[in-house]
Amino acid sequence: MEWVTDRQYWSTFERAPEQTGDQKCIQEPANGGSRAHDEDEEEMRVDTFLVLLAFAAGMAVPVQFAVNAEMRGAVGGPVLAAAISFVVGTLALLAVVLVAREGTPSLSDLAGAPWWAWAGGFLGAFYVTASIILTPRLGAVATVGFIIAGQVVMSVILDRFGLLNLPVQLITLPKLGGGVLVIVGAVLVLRS
């Protein structure tokens, strides 16, 4: 199993280079090693924050499903409920963009994106609409379980073949085993 703790890796989403056992060792400076220790602690804080952020995002998913399913009941249809969800999300993101001040992309920046990079909104619309349809019928646990199982399967394919400009990553036995366990878990939840 491969653990990466390089902050630059997390911020740029680039694959960290393979390291040998010798490269993984941090050489202590002559002054007692305080700098290396401080860097390790900072990396640990960054990693902990990222893991907690991912966990919180995961917890938000079933809440979003339930909220959107309730909106479906209020407005009478899953597509309209999904559209309302996207309008609210767009307004929230616009507020964040104004605060974050990331800048405005030029037309050439937008034109430089590959055609498939524009599909994110369509995929999001499919995902949200599907969750609105499925959650009241399957329940939150089964819906989330199968969505996660689908995410794991597609993630393995994307990583293995380096699709959509992702770096090729080895599919190790632990990764494959974890993916199989997620799929089995989703099936068990549905049958219980």
mmCIF file with all atom_site columns, C-alpha atoms in Angstrom:
data_model
loop_
_atom_site.group_PDB
_atom_site.id
_atom_site.type_symbol
_atom_site.label_atom_id
_atom_site.label_alt_id
_atom_site.label_comp_id
_atom_site.label_asym_id
_atom_site.label_entity_id
_atom_site.label_seq_id
_atom_site.pdbx_PDB_ins_code
_atom_site.Cartn_x
_atom_site.Cartn_y
_atom_site.Cartn_z
_atom_site.occupancy
_atom_site.B_iso_or_equiv
_atom_site.pdbx_formal_charge
_atom_site.auth_seq_id
_atom_site.auth_comp_id
_atom_site.auth_asym_id
_atom_site.auth_atom_id
_atom_site.pdbx_PDB_model_num
ATOM 1   C CA . MET A 1 1   ? 0.000   0.000  0.000   1.00 0.00 ? 1   MET A CA 1
ATOM 2   C CA . GLU A 1 2   ? 1.351   3.402  -0.954  1.00 0.00 ? 2   GLU A CA 1
ATOM 3   C CA . TRP A 1 3   ? 0.952   6.454  1.290   1.00 0.00 ? 3   TRP A CA 1
ATOM 4   C CA . VAL A 1 4   ? 1.809   9.881  -0.034  1.00 0.00 ? 4   VAL A CA 1
ATOM 5   C CA . THR A 1 5   ? 2.244   12.786 2.357   1.00 0.00 ? 5   THR A CA 1
ATOM 6   C CA . ASP A 1 6   ? 3.723   15.396 0.063   1.00 0.00 ? 6   ASP A CA 1
ATOM 7   C CA . ARG A 1 7   ? 1.695   18.624 0.284   1.00 0.00 ? 7   ARG A CA 1
ATOM 8   C CA . GLN A 1 8   ? 2.546   19.516 -3.299  1.00 0.00 ? 8   GLN A CA 1
ATOM 9   C CA . TYR A 1 9   ? 1.072   16.189 -4.433  1.00 0.00 ? 9   TYR A CA 1
ATOM 10  C CA . TRP A 1 10  ? -2.226  16.998 -2.755  1.00 0.00 ? 10  TRP A CA 1
ATOM 11  C CA . SER A 1 11  ? -2.408  20.563 -4.029  1.00 0.00 ? 11  SER A CA 1
ATOM 12  C CA . THR A 1 12  ? -1.603  19.792 -7.665  1.00 0.00 ? 12  THR A CA 1
ATOM 13  C CA . PHE A 1 13  ? -3.129  16.304 -7.903  1.00 0.00 ? 13  PHE A CA 1
ATOM 14  C CA . GLU A 1 14  ? -0.037  15.016 -9.653  1.00 0.00 ? 14  GLU A CA 1
ATOM 15  C CA . ARG A 1 15  ? 1.261   11.546 -8.949  1.00 0.00 ? 15  ARG A CA 1
ATOM 16  C CA . ALA A 1 16  ? 4.133   11.525 -6.524  1.00 0.00 ? 16  ALA A CA 1
ATOM 17  C CA . PRO A 1 17  ? 7.274   9.861  -7.863  1.00 0.00 ? 17  PRO A CA 1
ATOM 18  C CA . GLU A 1 18  ? 8.012   6.299  -6.810  1.00 0.00 ? 18  GLU A CA 1
ATOM 19  C CA . GLN A 1 19  ? 10.470  6.194  -3.950  1.00 0.00 ? 19  GLN A CA 1
ATOM 20  C CA . THR A 1 20  ? 12.920  3.543  -2.871  1.00 0.00 ? 20  THR A CA 1
ATOM 21  C CA . GLY A 1 21  ? 13.385  2.696  0.769   1.00 0.00 ? 21  GLY A CA 1
ATOM 22  C CA . ASP A 1 22  ? 16.455  4.949  0.958   1.00 0.00 ? 22  ASP A CA 1
ATOM 23  C CA . GLN A 1 23  ? 14.589  7.940  -0.449  1.00 0.00 ? 23  GLN A CA 1
ATOM 24  C CA . LYS A 1 24  ? 11.769  7.604  2.063   1.00 0.00 ? 24  LYS A CA 1
ATOM 25  C CA . CYS A 1 25  ? 14.131  8.227  4.965   1.00 0.00 ? 25  CYS A CA 1
ATOM 26  C CA . ILE A 1 26  ? 14.429  11.818 6.090   1.00 0.00 ? 26  ILE A CA 1
ATOM 27  C CA . GLN A 1 27  ? 17.972  12.789 6.807   1.00 0.00 ? 27  GLN A CA 1
ATOM 28  C CA . GLU A 1 28  ? 18.182  14.604 10.102  1.00 0.00 ? 28  GLU A CA 1
ATOM 29  C CA . PRO A 1 29  ? 20.034  17.919 10.057  1.00 0.00 ? 29  PRO A CA 1
ATOM 30  C CA . ALA A 1 30  ? 23.042  18.341 12.307  1.00 0.00 ? 30  ALA A CA 1
ATOM 31  C CA . ASN A 1 31  ? 21.140  20.709 14.644  1.00 0.00 ? 31  ASN A CA 1
ATOM 32  C CA . GLY A 1 32  ? 19.094  17.908 16.209  1.00 0.00 ? 32  GLY A CA 1
ATOM 33  C CA . GLY A 1 33  ? 16.461  17.326 13.562  1.00 0.00 ? 33  GLY A CA 1
ATOM 34  C CA . SER A 1 34  ? 13.920  19.952 14.577  1.00 0.00 ? 34  SER A CA 1
ATOM 35  C CA . ARG A 1 35  ? 13.321  21.147 10.992  1.00 0.00 ? 35  ARG A CA 1
ATOM 36  C CA . ALA A 1 36  ? 12.548  17.658 9.694   1.00 0.00 ? 36  ALA A CA 1
ATOM 37  C CA . HIS A 1 37  ? 10.305  17.023 12.705  1.00 0.00 ? 37  HIS A CA 1
ATOM 38  C CA . ASP A 1 38  ? 8.406   20.289 12.134  1.00 0.00 ? 38  ASP A CA 1
ATOM 39  C CA . GLU A 1 39  ? 7.922   19.440 8.447   1.00 0.00 ? 39  GLU A CA 1
ATOM 40  C CA . ASP A 1 40  ? 6.614   15.987 9.381   1.00 0.00 ? 40  ASP A CA 1
ATOM 41  C CA . GLU A 1 41  ? 4.138   17.505 11.836  1.00 0.00 ? 41  GLU A CA 1
ATOM 42  C CA . GLU A 1 42  ? 2.951   20.023 9.247   1.00 0.00 ? 42  GLU A CA 1
ATOM 43  C CA . GLU A 1 43  ? 2.493   17.291 6.630   1.00 0.00 ? 43  GLU A CA 1
ATOM 44  C CA . MET A 1 44  ? 0.562   15.227 9.182   1.00 0.00 ? 44  MET A CA 1
ATOM 45  C CA . ARG A 1 45  ? -1.739  18.211 9.880   1.00 0.00 ? 45  ARG A CA 1
ATOM 46  C CA . VAL A 1 46  ? -2.306  18.727 6.141   1.00 0.00 ? 46  VAL A CA 1
ATOM 47  C CA . ASP A 1 47  ? -3.030  15.024 5.624   1.00 0.00 ? 47  ASP A CA 1
ATOM 48  C CA . THR A 1 48  ? -5.386  14.935 8.619   1.00 0.00 ? 48  THR A CA 1
ATOM 49  C CA . PHE A 1 49  ? -7.230  18.002 7.349   1.00 0.00 ? 49  PHE A CA 1
ATOM 50  C CA . LEU A 1 50  ? -7.592  16.493 3.873   1.00 0.00 ? 50  LEU A CA 1
ATOM 51  C CA . VAL A 1 51  ? -8.873  13.190 5.255   1.00 0.00 ? 51  VAL A CA 1
ATOM 52  C CA . LEU A 1 52  ? -11.385 15.007 7.484   1.00 0.00 ? 52  LEU A CA 1
ATOM 53  C CA . LEU A 1 53  ? -12.462 17.183 4.553   1.00 0.00 ? 53  LEU A CA 1
ATOM 54  C CA . ALA A 1 54  ? -13.019 14.079 2.410   1.00 0.00 ? 54  ALA A CA 1
ATOM 55  C CA . PHE A 1 55  ? -14.952 12.443 5.264   1.00 0.00 ? 55  PHE A CA 1
ATOM 56  C CA . ALA A 1 56  ? -17.142 15.541 5.713   1.00 0.00 ? 56  ALA A CA 1
ATOM 57  C CA . ALA A 1 57  ? -17.784 15.669 1.960   1.00 0.00 ? 57  ALA A CA 1
ATOM 58  C CA . GLY A 1 58  ? -18.774 12.014 2.104   1.00 0.00 ? 58  GLY A CA 1
ATOM 59  C CA . MET A 1 59  ? -21.150 12.707 4.990   1.00 0.00 ? 59  MET A CA 1
ATOM 60  C CA . ALA A 1 60  ? -22.732 15.518 2.976   1.00 0.00 ? 60  ALA A CA 1
ATOM 61  C CA . VAL A 1 61  ? -23.704 13.162 0.135   1.00 0.00 ? 61  VAL A CA 1
ATOM 62  C CA . PRO A 1 62  ? -26.567 11.271 1.840   1.00 0.00 ? 62  PRO A CA 1
ATOM 63  C CA . VAL A 1 63  ? -27.774 14.533 3.383   1.00 0.00 ? 63  VAL A CA 1
ATOM 64  C CA . GLN A 1 64  ? -27.842 16.061 -0.106  1.00 0.00 ? 64  GLN A CA 1
ATOM 65  C CA . PHE A 1 65  ? -29.753 13.036 -1.382  1.00 0.00 ? 65  PHE A CA 1
ATOM 66  C CA . ALA A 1 66  ? -32.378 13.337 1.361   1.00 0.00 ? 66  ALA A CA 1
ATOM 67  C CA . VAL A 1 67  ? -32.713 17.112 0.923   1.00 0.00 ? 67  VAL A CA 1
ATOM 68  C CA . ASN A 1 68  ? -33.086 16.771 -2.849  1.00 0.00 ? 68  ASN A CA 1
ATOM 69  C CA . ALA A 1 69  ? -35.610 13.934 -2.452  1.00 0.00 ? 69  ALA A CA 1
ATOM 70  C CA . GLU A 1 70  ? -37.674 16.214 -0.199  1.00 0.00 ? 70  GLU A CA 1
ATOM 71  C CA . MET A 1 71  ? -37.479 18.966 -2.835  1.00 0.00 ? 71  MET A CA 1
ATOM 72  C CA . ARG A 1 72  ? -38.705 16.430 -5.396  1.00 0.00 ? 72  ARG A CA 1
ATOM 73  C CA . GLY A 1 73  ? -41.792 15.854 -3.266  1.00 0.00 ? 73  GLY A CA 1
ATOM 74  C CA . ALA A 1 74  ? -42.359 19.587 -2.943  1.00 0.00 ? 74  ALA A CA 1
ATOM 75  C CA . VAL A 1 75  ? -42.018 20.429 -6.653  1.00 0.00 ? 75  VAL A CA 1
ATOM 76  C CA . GLY A 1 76  ? -43.353 17.203 -8.137  1.00 0.00 ? 76  GLY A CA 1
ATOM 77  C CA . GLY A 1 77  ? -40.446 15.858 -10.168 1.00 0.00 ? 77  GLY A CA 1
ATOM 78  C CA . PRO A 1 78  ? -36.795 14.759 -9.973  1.00 0.00 ? 78  PRO A CA 1
ATOM 79  C CA . VAL A 1 79  ? -35.526 16.859 -12.882 1.00 0.00 ? 79  VAL A CA 1
ATOM 80  C CA . LEU A 1 80  ? -37.017 20.087 -11.517 1.00 0.00 ? 80  LEU A CA 1
ATOM 81  C CA . ALA A 1 81  ? -35.645 19.260 -8.062  1.00 0.00 ? 81  ALA A CA 1
ATOM 82  C CA . ALA A 1 82  ? -32.195 18.686 -9.595  1.00 0.00 ? 82  ALA A CA 1
ATOM 83  C CA . ALA A 1 83  ? -32.419 22.003 -11.468 1.00 0.00 ? 83  ALA A CA 1
ATOM 84  C CA . ILE A 1 84  ? -33.281 23.822 -8.234  1.00 0.00 ? 84  ILE A CA 1
ATOM 85  C CA . SER A 1 85  ? -30.344 22.105 -6.526  1.00 0.00 ? 85  SER A CA 1
ATOM 86  C CA . PHE A 1 86  ? -28.020 23.299 -9.295  1.00 0.00 ? 86  PHE A CA 1
ATOM 87  C CA . VAL A 1 87  ? -29.334 26.870 -9.161  1.00 0.00 ? 87  VAL A CA 1
ATOM 88  C CA . VAL A 1 88  ? -28.727 27.012 -5.407  1.00 0.00 ? 88  VAL A CA 1
ATOM 89  C CA . GLY A 1 89  ? -25.305 25.390 -5.850  1.00 0.00 ? 89  GLY A CA 1
ATOM 90  C CA . THR A 1 90  ? -24.395 27.833 -8.623  1.00 0.00 ? 90  THR A CA 1
ATOM 91  C CA . LEU A 1 91  ? -25.317 30.798 -6.437  1.00 0.00 ? 91  LEU A CA 1
ATOM 92  C CA . ALA A 1 92  ? -23.264 29.371 -3.571  1.00 0.00 ? 92  ALA A CA 1
ATOM 93  C CA . LEU A 1 93  ? -20.264 28.839 -5.858  1.00 0.00 ? 93  LEU A CA 1
ATOM 94  C CA . LEU A 1 94  ? -20.562 32.355 -7.266  1.00 0.00 ? 94  LEU A CA 1
ATOM 95  C CA . ALA A 1 95  ? -20.367 33.704 -3.718  1.00 0.00 ? 95  ALA A CA 1
ATOM 96  C CA . VAL A 1 96  ? -17.264 31.575 -3.061  1.00 0.00 ? 96  VAL A CA 1
ATOM 97  C CA . VAL A 1 97  ? -15.676 32.736 -6.339  1.00 0.00 ? 97  VAL A CA 1
ATOM 98  C CA . LEU A 1 98  ? -16.175 36.356 -5.304  1.00 0.00 ? 98  LEU A CA 1
ATOM 99  C CA . VAL A 1 99  ? -14.569 35.725 -1.922  1.00 0.00 ? 99  VAL A CA 1
ATOM 100 C CA . ALA A 1 100 ? -11.747 33.500 -3.217  1.00 0.00 ? 100 ALA A CA 1
ATOM 101 C CA . ARG A 1 101 ? -10.786 35.924 -5.999  1.00 0.00 ? 101 ARG A CA 1
ATOM 102 C CA . GLU A 1 102 ? -9.334  33.250 -8.252  1.00 0.00 ? 102 GLU A CA 1
ATOM 103 C CA . GLY A 1 103 ? -9.524  35.557 -11.231 1.00 0.00 ? 103 GLY A CA 1
ATOM 104 C CA . THR A 1 104 ? -11.509 35.419 -14.436 1.00 0.00 ? 104 THR A CA 1
ATOM 105 C CA . PRO A 1 105 ? -10.454 33.005 -17.175 1.00 0.00 ? 105 PRO A CA 1
ATOM 106 C CA . SER A 1 106 ? -9.905  34.436 -20.629 1.00 0.00 ? 106 SER A CA 1
ATOM 107 C CA . LEU A 1 107 ? -11.797 33.161 -23.660 1.00 0.00 ? 107 LEU A CA 1
ATOM 108 C CA . SER A 1 108 ? -8.603  31.469 -24.839 1.00 0.00 ? 108 SER A CA 1
ATOM 109 C CA . ASP A 1 109 ? -8.348  29.689 -21.468 1.00 0.00 ? 109 ASP A CA 1
ATOM 110 C CA . LEU A 1 110 ? -11.908 28.426 -21.873 1.00 0.00 ? 110 LEU A CA 1
ATOM 111 C CA . ALA A 1 111 ? -11.326 27.445 -25.503 1.00 0.00 ? 111 ALA A CA 1
ATOM 112 C CA . GLY A 1 112 ? -8.153  25.598 -24.499 1.00 0.00 ? 112 GLY A CA 1
ATOM 113 C CA . ALA A 1 113 ? -10.054 23.116 -22.348 1.00 0.00 ? 113 ALA A CA 1
ATOM 114 C CA . PRO A 1 114 ? -10.652 19.765 -24.051 1.00 0.00 ? 114 PRO A CA 1
ATOM 115 C CA . TRP A 1 115 ? -14.240 19.169 -25.153 1.00 0.00 ? 115 TRP A CA 1
ATOM 116 C CA . TRP A 1 116 ? -14.793 16.494 -22.517 1.00 0.00 ? 116 TRP A CA 1
ATOM 117 C CA . ALA A 1 117 ? -13.806 18.880 -19.710 1.00 0.00 ? 117 ALA A CA 1
ATOM 118 C CA . TRP A 1 118 ? -17.165 20.573 -20.288 1.00 0.00 ? 118 TRP A CA 1
ATOM 119 C CA . ALA A 1 119 ? -19.022 17.344 -19.463 1.00 0.00 ? 119 ALA A CA 1
ATOM 120 C CA . GLY A 1 120 ? -18.697 17.842 -15.702 1.00 0.00 ? 120 GLY A CA 1
ATOM 121 C CA . GLY A 1 121 ? -21.982 19.723 -15.511 1.00 0.00 ? 121 GLY A CA 1
ATOM 122 C CA . PHE A 1 122 ? -23.811 17.027 -17.476 1.00 0.00 ? 122 PHE A CA 1
ATOM 123 C CA . LEU A 1 123 ? -22.347 14.305 -15.282 1.00 0.00 ? 123 LEU A CA 1
ATOM 124 C CA . GLY A 1 124 ? -23.306 16.277 -12.188 1.00 0.00 ? 124 GLY A CA 1
ATOM 125 C CA . ALA A 1 125 ? -26.859 16.673 -13.489 1.00 0.00 ? 125 ALA A CA 1
ATOM 126 C CA . PHE A 1 126 ? -27.087 12.921 -14.124 1.00 0.00 ? 126 PHE A CA 1
ATOM 127 C CA . TYR A 1 127 ? -25.667 12.107 -10.684 1.00 0.00 ? 127 TYR A CA 1
ATOM 128 C CA . VAL A 1 128 ? -27.949 14.474 -8.792  1.00 0.00 ? 128 VAL A CA 1
ATOM 129 C CA . THR A 1 129 ? -31.073 13.465 -10.745 1.00 0.00 ? 129 THR A CA 1
ATOM 130 C CA . ALA A 1 130 ? -30.300 9.761  -10.278 1.00 0.00 ? 130 ALA A CA 1
ATOM 131 C CA . SER A 1 131 ? -29.823 10.269 -6.542  1.00 0.00 ? 131 SER A CA 1
ATOM 132 C CA . ILE A 1 132 ? -33.178 12.068 -6.318  1.00 0.00 ? 132 ILE A CA 1
ATOM 133 C CA . ILE A 1 133 ? -34.913 9.166  -8.073  1.00 0.00 ? 133 ILE A CA 1
ATOM 134 C CA . LEU A 1 134 ? -33.098 6.387  -6.197  1.00 0.00 ? 134 LEU A CA 1
ATOM 135 C CA . THR A 1 135 ? -32.941 7.623  -2.587  1.00 0.00 ? 135 THR A CA 1
ATOM 136 C CA . PRO A 1 136 ? -36.678 7.389  -1.815  1.00 0.00 ? 136 PRO A CA 1
ATOM 137 C CA . ARG A 1 137 ? -36.847 3.938  -3.462  1.00 0.00 ? 137 ARG A CA 1
ATOM 138 C CA . LEU A 1 138 ? -33.635 2.258  -2.294  1.00 0.00 ? 138 LEU A CA 1
ATOM 139 C CA . GLY A 1 139 ? -32.937 4.288  0.842   1.00 0.00 ? 139 GLY A CA 1
ATOM 140 C CA . ALA A 1 140 ? -29.899 6.444  1.553   1.00 0.00 ? 140 ALA A CA 1
ATOM 141 C CA . VAL A 1 141 ? -27.565 3.595  2.551   1.00 0.00 ? 141 VAL A CA 1
ATOM 142 C CA . ALA A 1 142 ? -28.154 1.465  -0.562  1.00 0.00 ? 142 ALA A CA 1
ATOM 143 C CA . THR A 1 143 ? -28.099 4.475  -2.890  1.00 0.00 ? 143 THR A CA 1
ATOM 144 C CA . VAL A 1 144 ? -24.833 5.765  -1.454  1.00 0.00 ? 144 VAL A CA 1
ATOM 145 C CA . GLY A 1 145 ? -23.403 2.230  -1.366  1.00 0.00 ? 145 GLY A CA 1
ATOM 146 C CA . PHE A 1 146 ? -24.019 1.603  -5.048  1.00 0.00 ? 146 PHE A CA 1
ATOM 147 C CA . ILE A 1 147 ? -22.870 5.081  -6.009  1.00 0.00 ? 147 ILE A CA 1
ATOM 148 C CA . ILE A 1 148 ? -19.626 4.496  -4.122  1.00 0.00 ? 148 ILE A CA 1
ATOM 149 C CA . ALA A 1 149 ? -19.281 1.057  -5.736  1.00 0.00 ? 149 ALA A CA 1
ATOM 150 C CA . GLY A 1 150 ? -19.702 2.658  -9.161  1.00 0.00 ? 150 GLY A CA 1
ATOM 151 C CA . GLN A 1 151 ? -17.169 5.324  -8.236  1.00 0.00 ? 151 GLN A CA 1
ATOM 152 C CA . VAL A 1 152 ? -14.638 2.694  -7.185  1.00 0.00 ? 152 VAL A CA 1
ATOM 153 C CA . VAL A 1 153 ? -15.075 0.672  -10.395 1.00 0.00 ? 153 VAL A CA 1
ATOM 154 C CA . MET A 1 154 ? -14.710 3.743  -12.617 1.00 0.00 ? 154 MET A CA 1
ATOM 155 C CA . SER A 1 155 ? -11.791 5.042  -10.533 1.00 0.00 ? 155 SER A CA 1
ATOM 156 C CA . VAL A 1 156 ? -9.935  1.760  -11.045 1.00 0.00 ? 156 VAL A CA 1
ATOM 157 C CA . ILE A 1 157 ? -10.513 2.007  -14.811 1.00 0.00 ? 157 ILE A CA 1
ATOM 158 C CA . LEU A 1 158 ? -9.451  5.668  -14.960 1.00 0.00 ? 158 LEU A CA 1
ATOM 159 C CA . ASP A 1 159 ? -6.320  5.038  -12.880 1.00 0.00 ? 159 ASP A CA 1
ATOM 160 C CA . ARG A 1 160 ? -5.319  1.826  -14.639 1.00 0.00 ? 160 ARG A CA 1
ATOM 161 C CA . PHE A 1 161 ? -5.490  3.272  -18.146 1.00 0.00 ? 161 PHE A CA 1
ATOM 162 C CA . GLY A 1 162 ? -4.717  6.924  -17.371 1.00 0.00 ? 162 GLY A CA 1
ATOM 163 C CA . LEU A 1 163 ? -7.942  8.108  -18.978 1.00 0.00 ? 163 LEU A CA 1
ATOM 164 C CA . LEU A 1 164 ? -8.987  11.792 -19.038 1.00 0.00 ? 164 LEU A CA 1
ATOM 165 C CA . ASN A 1 165 ? -5.379  12.931 -18.542 1.00 0.00 ? 165 ASN A CA 1
ATOM 166 C CA . LEU A 1 166 ? -5.019  11.205 -15.170 1.00 0.00 ? 166 LEU A CA 1
ATOM 167 C CA . PRO A 1 167 ? -1.648  9.646  -14.418 1.00 0.00 ? 167 PRO A CA 1
ATOM 168 C CA . VAL A 1 168 ? -1.517  5.866  -14.835 1.00 0.00 ? 168 VAL A CA 1
ATOM 169 C CA . GLN A 1 169 ? -1.507  4.194  -11.437 1.00 0.00 ? 169 GLN A CA 1
ATOM 170 C CA . LEU A 1 170 ? -0.862  0.584  -10.612 1.00 0.00 ? 170 LEU A CA 1
ATOM 171 C CA . ILE A 1 171 ? -3.875  -1.345 -9.405  1.00 0.00 ? 171 ILE A CA 1
ATOM 172 C CA . THR A 1 172 ? -2.476  -3.255 -6.457  1.00 0.00 ? 172 THR A CA 1
ATOM 173 C CA . LEU A 1 173 ? -4.081  -6.235 -4.775  1.00 0.00 ? 173 LEU A CA 1
ATOM 174 C CA . PRO A 1 174 ? -5.092  -4.151 -1.708  1.00 0.00 ? 174 PRO A CA 1
ATOM 175 C CA . LYS A 1 175 ? -6.752  -1.545 -3.966  1.00 0.00 ? 175 LYS A CA 1
ATOM 176 C CA . LEU A 1 176 ? -8.572  -4.242 -5.917  1.00 0.00 ? 176 LEU A CA 1
ATOM 177 C CA . GLY A 1 177 ? -9.597  -6.029 -2.726  1.00 0.00 ? 177 GLY A CA 1
ATOM 178 C CA . GLY A 1 178 ? -10.921 -2.797 -1.239  1.00 0.00 ? 178 GLY A CA 1
ATOM 179 C CA . GLY A 1 179 ? -12.962 -2.148 -4.365  1.00 0.00 ? 179 GLY A CA 1
ATOM 180 C CA . VAL A 1 180 ? -14.444 -5.649 -4.271  1.00 0.00 ? 180 VAL A CA 1
ATOM 181 C CA . LEU A 1 181 ? -15.344 -5.198 -0.590  1.00 0.00 ? 181 LEU A CA 1
ATOM 182 C CA . VAL A 1 182 ? -17.167 -1.940 -1.380  1.00 0.00 ? 182 VAL A CA 1
ATOM 183 C CA . ILE A 1 183 ? -19.203 -3.657 -4.113  1.00 0.00 ? 183 ILE A CA 1
ATOM 184 C CA . VAL A 1 184 ? -20.000 -6.646 -1.874  1.00 0.00 ? 184 VAL A CA 1
ATOM 185 C CA . GLY A 1 185 ? -20.998 -4.235 0.899   1.00 0.00 ? 185 GLY A CA 1
ATOM 186 C CA . ALA A 1 186 ? -23.391 -2.402 -1.420  1.00 0.00 ? 186 ALA A CA 1
ATOM 187 C CA . VAL A 1 187 ? -25.040 -5.697 -2.436  1.00 0.00 ? 187 VAL A CA 1
ATOM 188 C CA . LEU A 1 188 ? -25.357 -6.782 1.211   1.00 0.00 ? 188 LEU A CA 1
ATOM 189 C CA . VAL A 1 189 ? -26.961 -3.463 2.156   1.00 0.00 ? 189 VAL A CA 1
ATOM 190 C CA . LEU A 1 190 ? -29.510 -3.779 -0.637  1.00 0.00 ? 190 LEU A CA 1
ATOM 191 C CA . ARG A 1 191 ? -30.420 -7.360 0.332   1.00 0.00 ? 191 ARG A CA 1
ATOM 192 C CA . SER A 1 192 ? -30.781 -6.672 4.061   1.00 0.00 ? 192 SER A CA 1
#
